[in-house]
Short mmCIF file of C-alpha atoms in Angstrom, two decimals:
data_model
loop_
_atom_site.label_atom_id
_atom_site.label_comp_id
_atom_site.label_asym_id
_atom_site.label_seq_id
_atom_site.Cartn_x
_atom_site.Cartn_y
_atom_site.Cartn_z
CA MET V 1202 -48.52 -28.92 6.15
CA GLU V 1203 -51.38 -26.41 6.06
CA ALA V 1204 -50.62 -22.85 7.11
CA ILE V 1205 -52.63 -21.59 10.09
CA ASN V 1206 -52.41 -17.98 8.99
CA LYS V 1207 -51.55 -16.20 5.77
CA PHE V 1208 -50.83 -12.67 4.64
CA SER V 1209 -50.19 -11.25 1.21
CA MET V 1210 -49.55 -7.83 -0.21
CA SER V 1211 -47.96 -6.19 -3.19
CA VAL V 1212 -46.08 -2.91 -3.41
CA LEU V 1213 -44.54 -0.94 -6.23
CA SER V 1214 -40.77 -1.21 -6.47
CA ARG V 1215 -40.17 2.22 -4.98
CA SER V 1216 -37.43 2.45 -2.39
CA ALA V 1217 -39.79 4.21 0.05
CA ASN V 1218 -41.58 0.82 0.33
CA GLU V 1219 -38.52 -0.98 1.76
CA GLY V 1220 -39.33 0.19 5.28
CA PHE V 1221 -43.05 -0.45 4.82
CA ALA V 1222 -42.48 -4.01 3.56
CA ARG V 1223 -40.18 -5.10 6.40
CA ALA V 1224 -42.41 -3.46 9.03
CA SER V 1225 -45.50 -5.22 7.58
CA VAL V 1226 -43.90 -8.68 7.66
CA ALA V 1227 -42.53 -8.00 11.16
CA SER V 1228 -46.03 -7.04 12.36
CA PHE V 1229 -47.47 -10.25 10.90
CA ALA V 1230 -44.68 -12.32 12.51
CA ALA V 1231 -45.32 -10.69 15.90
CA GLN V 1232 -48.15 -13.17 16.62
CA LEU V 1233 -45.49 -15.89 16.99
CA ASP V 1234 -44.09 -13.93 19.95
CA PRO V 1235 -40.56 -13.67 18.54
CA THR V 1236 -37.65 -12.24 20.49
CA LEU V 1237 -36.30 -8.81 19.53
CA GLU V 1238 -33.40 -10.55 17.83
CA GLU V 1239 -35.70 -12.79 15.77
CA ILE V 1240 -37.78 -9.77 14.69
CA SER V 1241 -34.61 -7.92 13.68
CA ASP V 1242 -33.42 -10.94 11.70
CA ILE V 1243 -36.75 -11.13 9.82
CA LYS V 1244 -36.83 -7.39 9.11
CA THR V 1245 -33.26 -7.44 7.82
CA ALA V 1246 -33.83 -10.46 5.55
CA VAL V 1247 -37.05 -8.95 4.10
CA SER V 1248 -35.30 -5.63 3.56
CA GLU V 1249 -32.53 -7.37 1.59
CA ALA V 1250 -34.95 -9.32 -0.61
CA VAL V 1251 -37.15 -6.30 -1.34
CA THR V 1252 -34.10 -4.12 -2.06
CA ASN V 1253 -32.90 -6.75 -4.56
CA CYS V 1254 -36.23 -6.43 -6.41
CA ILE V 1255 -35.84 -2.64 -6.56
CA VAL V 1256 -32.13 -2.45 -7.38
CA HIS V 1257 -31.83 -5.49 -9.67
CA ALA V 1258 -35.14 -6.96 -10.88
CA TYR V 1259 -36.75 -3.63 -11.78
CA LYS V 1260 -33.48 -1.76 -12.36
CA ASP V 1261 -34.82 0.50 -15.11
CA SER V 1262 -38.53 0.32 -14.39
CA ILE V 1263 -41.16 0.28 -11.68
CA GLY V 1264 -42.91 -3.04 -11.16
CA LYS V 1265 -44.81 -4.95 -8.54
CA ILE V 1266 -43.21 -6.81 -5.65
CA TYR V 1267 -45.41 -9.61 -4.26
CA ILE V 1268 -44.92 -10.47 -0.60
CA ASN V 1269 -46.58 -13.50 0.98
CA SER V 1270 -46.07 -14.84 4.44
CA GLU V 1271 -47.44 -17.92 6.19
CA ILE V 1272 -47.40 -19.20 9.73
CA TYR V 1273 -47.42 -22.92 10.54
CA ASP V 1274 -48.43 -24.45 13.83
CA ASN V 1275 -44.88 -25.68 14.50
CA GLY V 1276 -43.86 -22.01 14.84
CA VAL V 1277 -42.35 -21.71 11.35
CA LEU V 1278 -42.70 -18.43 9.51
CA LYS V 1279 -42.41 -18.66 5.72
CA ILE V 1280 -41.86 -15.54 3.60
CA LYS V 1281 -42.10 -15.44 -0.18
CA ILE V 1282 -40.91 -12.38 -2.09
CA ARG V 1283 -41.51 -12.44 -5.83
CA ASP V 1284 -40.97 -10.07 -8.73
CA LYS V 1285 -41.65 -10.15 -12.45
CA GLY V 1286 -38.41 -8.38 -13.28
CA CYS V 1287 -35.34 -9.22 -15.34
CA GLY V 1288 -34.44 -12.45 -13.53
CA ILE V 1289 -31.03 -13.67 -12.42
CA GLU V 1290 -28.78 -15.28 -15.04
CA ASN V 1291 -26.69 -17.27 -12.58
CA VAL V 1292 -28.34 -17.72 -9.17
CA GLU V 1293 -25.37 -19.54 -7.66
CA LYS V 1294 -23.03 -16.69 -8.61
CA ALA V 1295 -25.52 -14.05 -7.40
CA MET V 1296 -25.62 -15.71 -3.99
CA GLU V 1297 -21.85 -15.57 -3.50
CA PRO V 1298 -20.93 -13.04 -0.79
CA LEU V 1299 -19.55 -9.76 -2.19
CA PHE V 1300 -20.77 -10.52 -5.72
CA THR V 1301 -22.64 -7.57 -7.17
CA THR V 1302 -23.54 -6.48 -10.68
CA VAL V 1303 -24.27 -2.88 -9.82
CA GLY V 1304 -21.65 -0.28 -9.00
CA GLY V 1305 -21.98 2.42 -6.40
CA GLU V 1306 -22.04 1.28 -2.83
CA ARG V 1307 -23.88 -2.03 -2.93
CA ALA V 1308 -21.89 -4.41 -0.73
CA GLY V 1309 -23.04 -7.60 -2.48
CA LEU V 1310 -24.15 -9.08 0.82
CA GLY V 1311 -27.92 -9.29 0.36
CA PHE V 1312 -28.18 -13.06 -0.01
CA ALA V 1313 -25.45 -13.63 2.60
CA VAL V 1314 -27.53 -11.67 5.13
CA MET V 1315 -30.70 -13.60 4.21
CA GLN V 1316 -28.88 -16.93 4.57
CA SER V 1317 -27.29 -15.94 7.83
CA PHE V 1318 -30.43 -14.51 9.47
CA MET V 1319 -33.03 -17.05 8.28
CA ASP V 1320 -33.07 -20.86 8.63
CA THR V 1321 -33.61 -21.57 4.93
CA VAL V 1322 -33.39 -19.47 1.75
CA LYS V 1323 -34.41 -20.75 -1.68
CA VAL V 1324 -34.14 -18.77 -4.89
CA ARG V 1325 -35.89 -19.54 -8.16
CA SER V 1326 -35.26 -17.32 -11.12
CA LYS V 1327 -35.77 -17.20 -14.88
CA THR V 1328 -34.26 -14.54 -17.11
CA GLY V 1329 -36.95 -12.24 -18.42
CA VAL V 1330 -39.63 -13.79 -16.18
CA GLY V 1331 -38.69 -12.93 -12.62
CA THR V 1332 -37.33 -14.15 -9.32
CA THR V 1333 -38.87 -15.76 -6.25
CA VAL V 1334 -37.11 -15.86 -2.90
CA ILE V 1335 -38.59 -18.20 -0.28
CA MET V 1336 -37.24 -17.94 3.24
CA SER V 1337 -38.25 -19.60 6.47
CA LYS V 1338 -37.44 -19.21 10.12
CA ARG V 1339 -38.67 -21.17 13.09
CA ILE V 1340 -39.60 -18.92 15.97
CA SER V 1341 -38.62 -20.67 19.16
CA PRO V 1342 -41.45 -20.97 21.69
CA ARG V 1343 -41.08 -18.87 24.80
CA TYR V 1344 -42.27 -19.88 28.18
CA THR V 1345 -44.18 -17.81 30.67
CA VAL V 1346 -43.17 -17.58 34.32
CA ASN V 1347 -45.44 -20.44 35.36
CA GLY V 1348 -43.68 -22.75 32.93
CA ARG V 1349 -46.41 -23.01 30.31
CA GLU V 1350 -46.13 -21.94 26.72
CA MET M 706 -33.19 9.70 9.02
CA SER M 707 -30.78 12.45 10.04
CA VAL M 708 -27.06 13.03 10.44
CA GLU M 709 -25.54 15.44 12.92
CA ILE M 710 -21.89 16.32 12.49
CA LYS M 711 -19.64 17.41 15.35
CA VAL M 712 -15.99 18.33 14.95
CA LYS M 713 -13.48 18.44 17.77
CA GLY M 714 -9.86 19.03 16.74
CA ASP M 715 -9.16 16.59 13.93
CA VAL M 716 -11.87 14.17 14.98
CA MET M 717 -15.17 14.35 13.12
CA THR M 718 -18.14 12.46 14.54
CA ALA M 719 -21.26 11.75 12.50
CA TYR M 720 -24.26 10.93 14.71
CA ILE M 721 -26.60 8.96 12.47
CA SER M 722 -30.21 8.38 13.47
CA GLY M 723 -33.23 6.59 12.04
CA GLU M 724 -33.23 3.56 9.75
CA ILE M 725 -30.44 2.80 7.28
CA ASP M 726 -31.57 1.02 4.12
CA HIS M 727 -31.14 1.47 0.38
CA HIS M 728 -33.78 4.25 0.50
CA THR M 729 -32.04 6.38 3.16
CA ALA M 730 -28.36 5.53 2.55
CA ALA M 731 -27.81 8.06 -0.24
CA GLY M 732 -28.83 11.04 1.91
CA ILE M 733 -26.66 9.89 4.82
CA ARG M 734 -23.72 9.37 2.46
CA GLU M 735 -24.05 12.86 1.03
CA SER M 736 -24.20 14.55 4.45
CA ILE M 737 -21.11 12.72 5.72
CA ASP M 738 -19.09 13.14 2.52
CA ASN M 739 -19.78 16.89 2.39
CA ALA M 740 -18.60 17.23 5.99
CA ILE M 741 -15.48 15.12 5.31
CA GLU M 742 -14.54 17.37 2.42
CA LEU M 743 -15.00 20.45 4.58
CA ASN M 744 -13.19 19.21 7.70
CA MET M 745 -10.63 16.67 6.42
CA PRO M 746 -10.53 14.81 9.76
CA SER M 747 -7.76 12.38 10.69
CA LEU M 748 -10.36 10.26 12.48
CA LEU M 749 -13.91 9.75 11.28
CA ALA M 750 -16.21 8.40 13.97
CA LEU M 751 -19.60 7.03 12.92
CA ASP M 752 -22.00 6.92 15.85
CA PHE M 753 -24.87 4.45 15.36
CA GLY M 754 -26.50 5.16 18.74
CA GLY M 755 -29.62 6.59 17.11
CA VAL M 756 -29.94 3.95 14.41
CA SER M 757 -32.93 1.66 14.94
CA PHE M 758 -32.46 -0.56 11.88
CA MET M 759 -29.71 -1.30 9.38
CA ASP M 760 -29.47 -3.75 6.46
CA SER M 761 -26.51 -4.37 4.13
CA SER M 762 -26.96 -0.89 2.63
CA GLY M 763 -25.31 0.30 5.86
CA ILE M 764 -22.33 -1.93 5.11
CA GLY M 765 -21.93 -0.25 1.73
CA LEU M 766 -22.21 3.09 3.50
CA VAL M 767 -19.44 2.25 5.99
CA MET M 768 -17.16 0.71 3.34
CA GLY M 769 -17.61 3.75 1.09
CA ARG M 770 -16.74 6.18 3.90
CA TYR M 771 -13.72 4.01 4.77
CA ARG M 772 -12.49 4.28 1.18
CA ASN M 773 -13.12 8.01 1.24
CA VAL M 774 -11.16 8.82 4.42
CA SER M 775 -8.40 6.25 4.00
CA LYS M 776 -7.35 8.02 0.79
CA HIS M 777 -6.13 10.81 3.08
CA GLY M 778 -4.66 8.41 5.64
CA ALA M 779 -7.51 8.94 8.11
CA LYS M 780 -8.89 6.20 10.35
CA LEU M 781 -12.46 5.05 10.90
CA HIS M 782 -14.19 4.29 14.17
CA ILE M 783 -17.69 2.90 14.65
CA SER M 784 -19.49 3.32 17.93
CA SER M 785 -22.77 2.60 19.72
CA ALA M 786 -23.92 -0.13 17.32
CA SER M 787 -26.96 -2.03 18.65
CA PRO M 788 -26.73 -5.85 18.75
CA GLN M 789 -28.71 -6.06 15.46
CA ILE M 790 -26.40 -3.61 13.71
CA TYR M 791 -23.32 -5.23 15.21
CA LYS M 792 -24.47 -8.60 13.84
CA VAL M 793 -24.74 -7.20 10.29
CA MET M 794 -21.35 -5.49 10.61
CA LYS M 795 -19.65 -8.66 11.89
CA LEU M 796 -21.11 -10.65 9.00
CA ALA M 797 -19.43 -8.23 6.61
CA GLY M 798 -16.15 -8.29 8.54
CA LEU M 799 -16.16 -4.53 9.09
CA GLU M 800 -13.84 -4.93 12.08
CA ARG M 801 -11.07 -5.35 9.51
CA LEU M 802 -11.62 -1.76 8.30
CA ALA M 803 -12.58 0.05 11.45
CA THR M 804 -12.43 -0.12 15.22
CA LEU M 805 -15.84 -1.25 16.41
CA ASP M 806 -17.61 -0.50 19.69
CA MET M 807 -20.91 -2.08 20.55
CA LEU M 808 -23.59 -0.21 22.41
CA THR M 809 -23.26 -0.89 26.11
CA LYS M 810 -26.46 -0.54 28.05
#
């Protein structure tokens, strides 16, 4: 299916960009007239994916995070977040709730949040090449008072 | 992002406001931990009334503060969480560590 609208941007993996990235995707998604809850879900999932790029992919460096989003005419929003960082050795393990490779106060819930708040989450990764997270969520149509969409 | 600390008897309340993510969590953590060390409360209350966004960095923040105060036998209470924040907290099972109050409008 062909996307009816597209948006792409890239940001440096600086933590100050976490808020900017989620707000940008949320603004793009706003044209689907999502509910407050749907917007929150999208912002939270994007925040998790972008934070993973900063904390894991570019752990000891600053690199580019590529964010693409597409809207389809069935109301589906697709978000792709890609890095050219260190890659994930074992994707299945990384997606297990509470699994984390960094110390401090990371809860290990990033992927669990993405999976819970979006309809689909796919992760492709290659060690030394990078990681791509593709998520989608269908925004349910809302009806106006006169019963039309 | 800001944290305002109020102490009443042995109850210390931290009023957090702004957005909680990986970028802001460290500053919030430092403010609360400094105040815990100073006041040694028997109940730490985290008030999320002013928090407009929280991702799983907020879960790490709550779990870390729980570990910090429970070393001294203190309890943790979370209040005024918005539906979005409550959803993230429930996903992490935070109700097992703390008493949880949702924001009532």
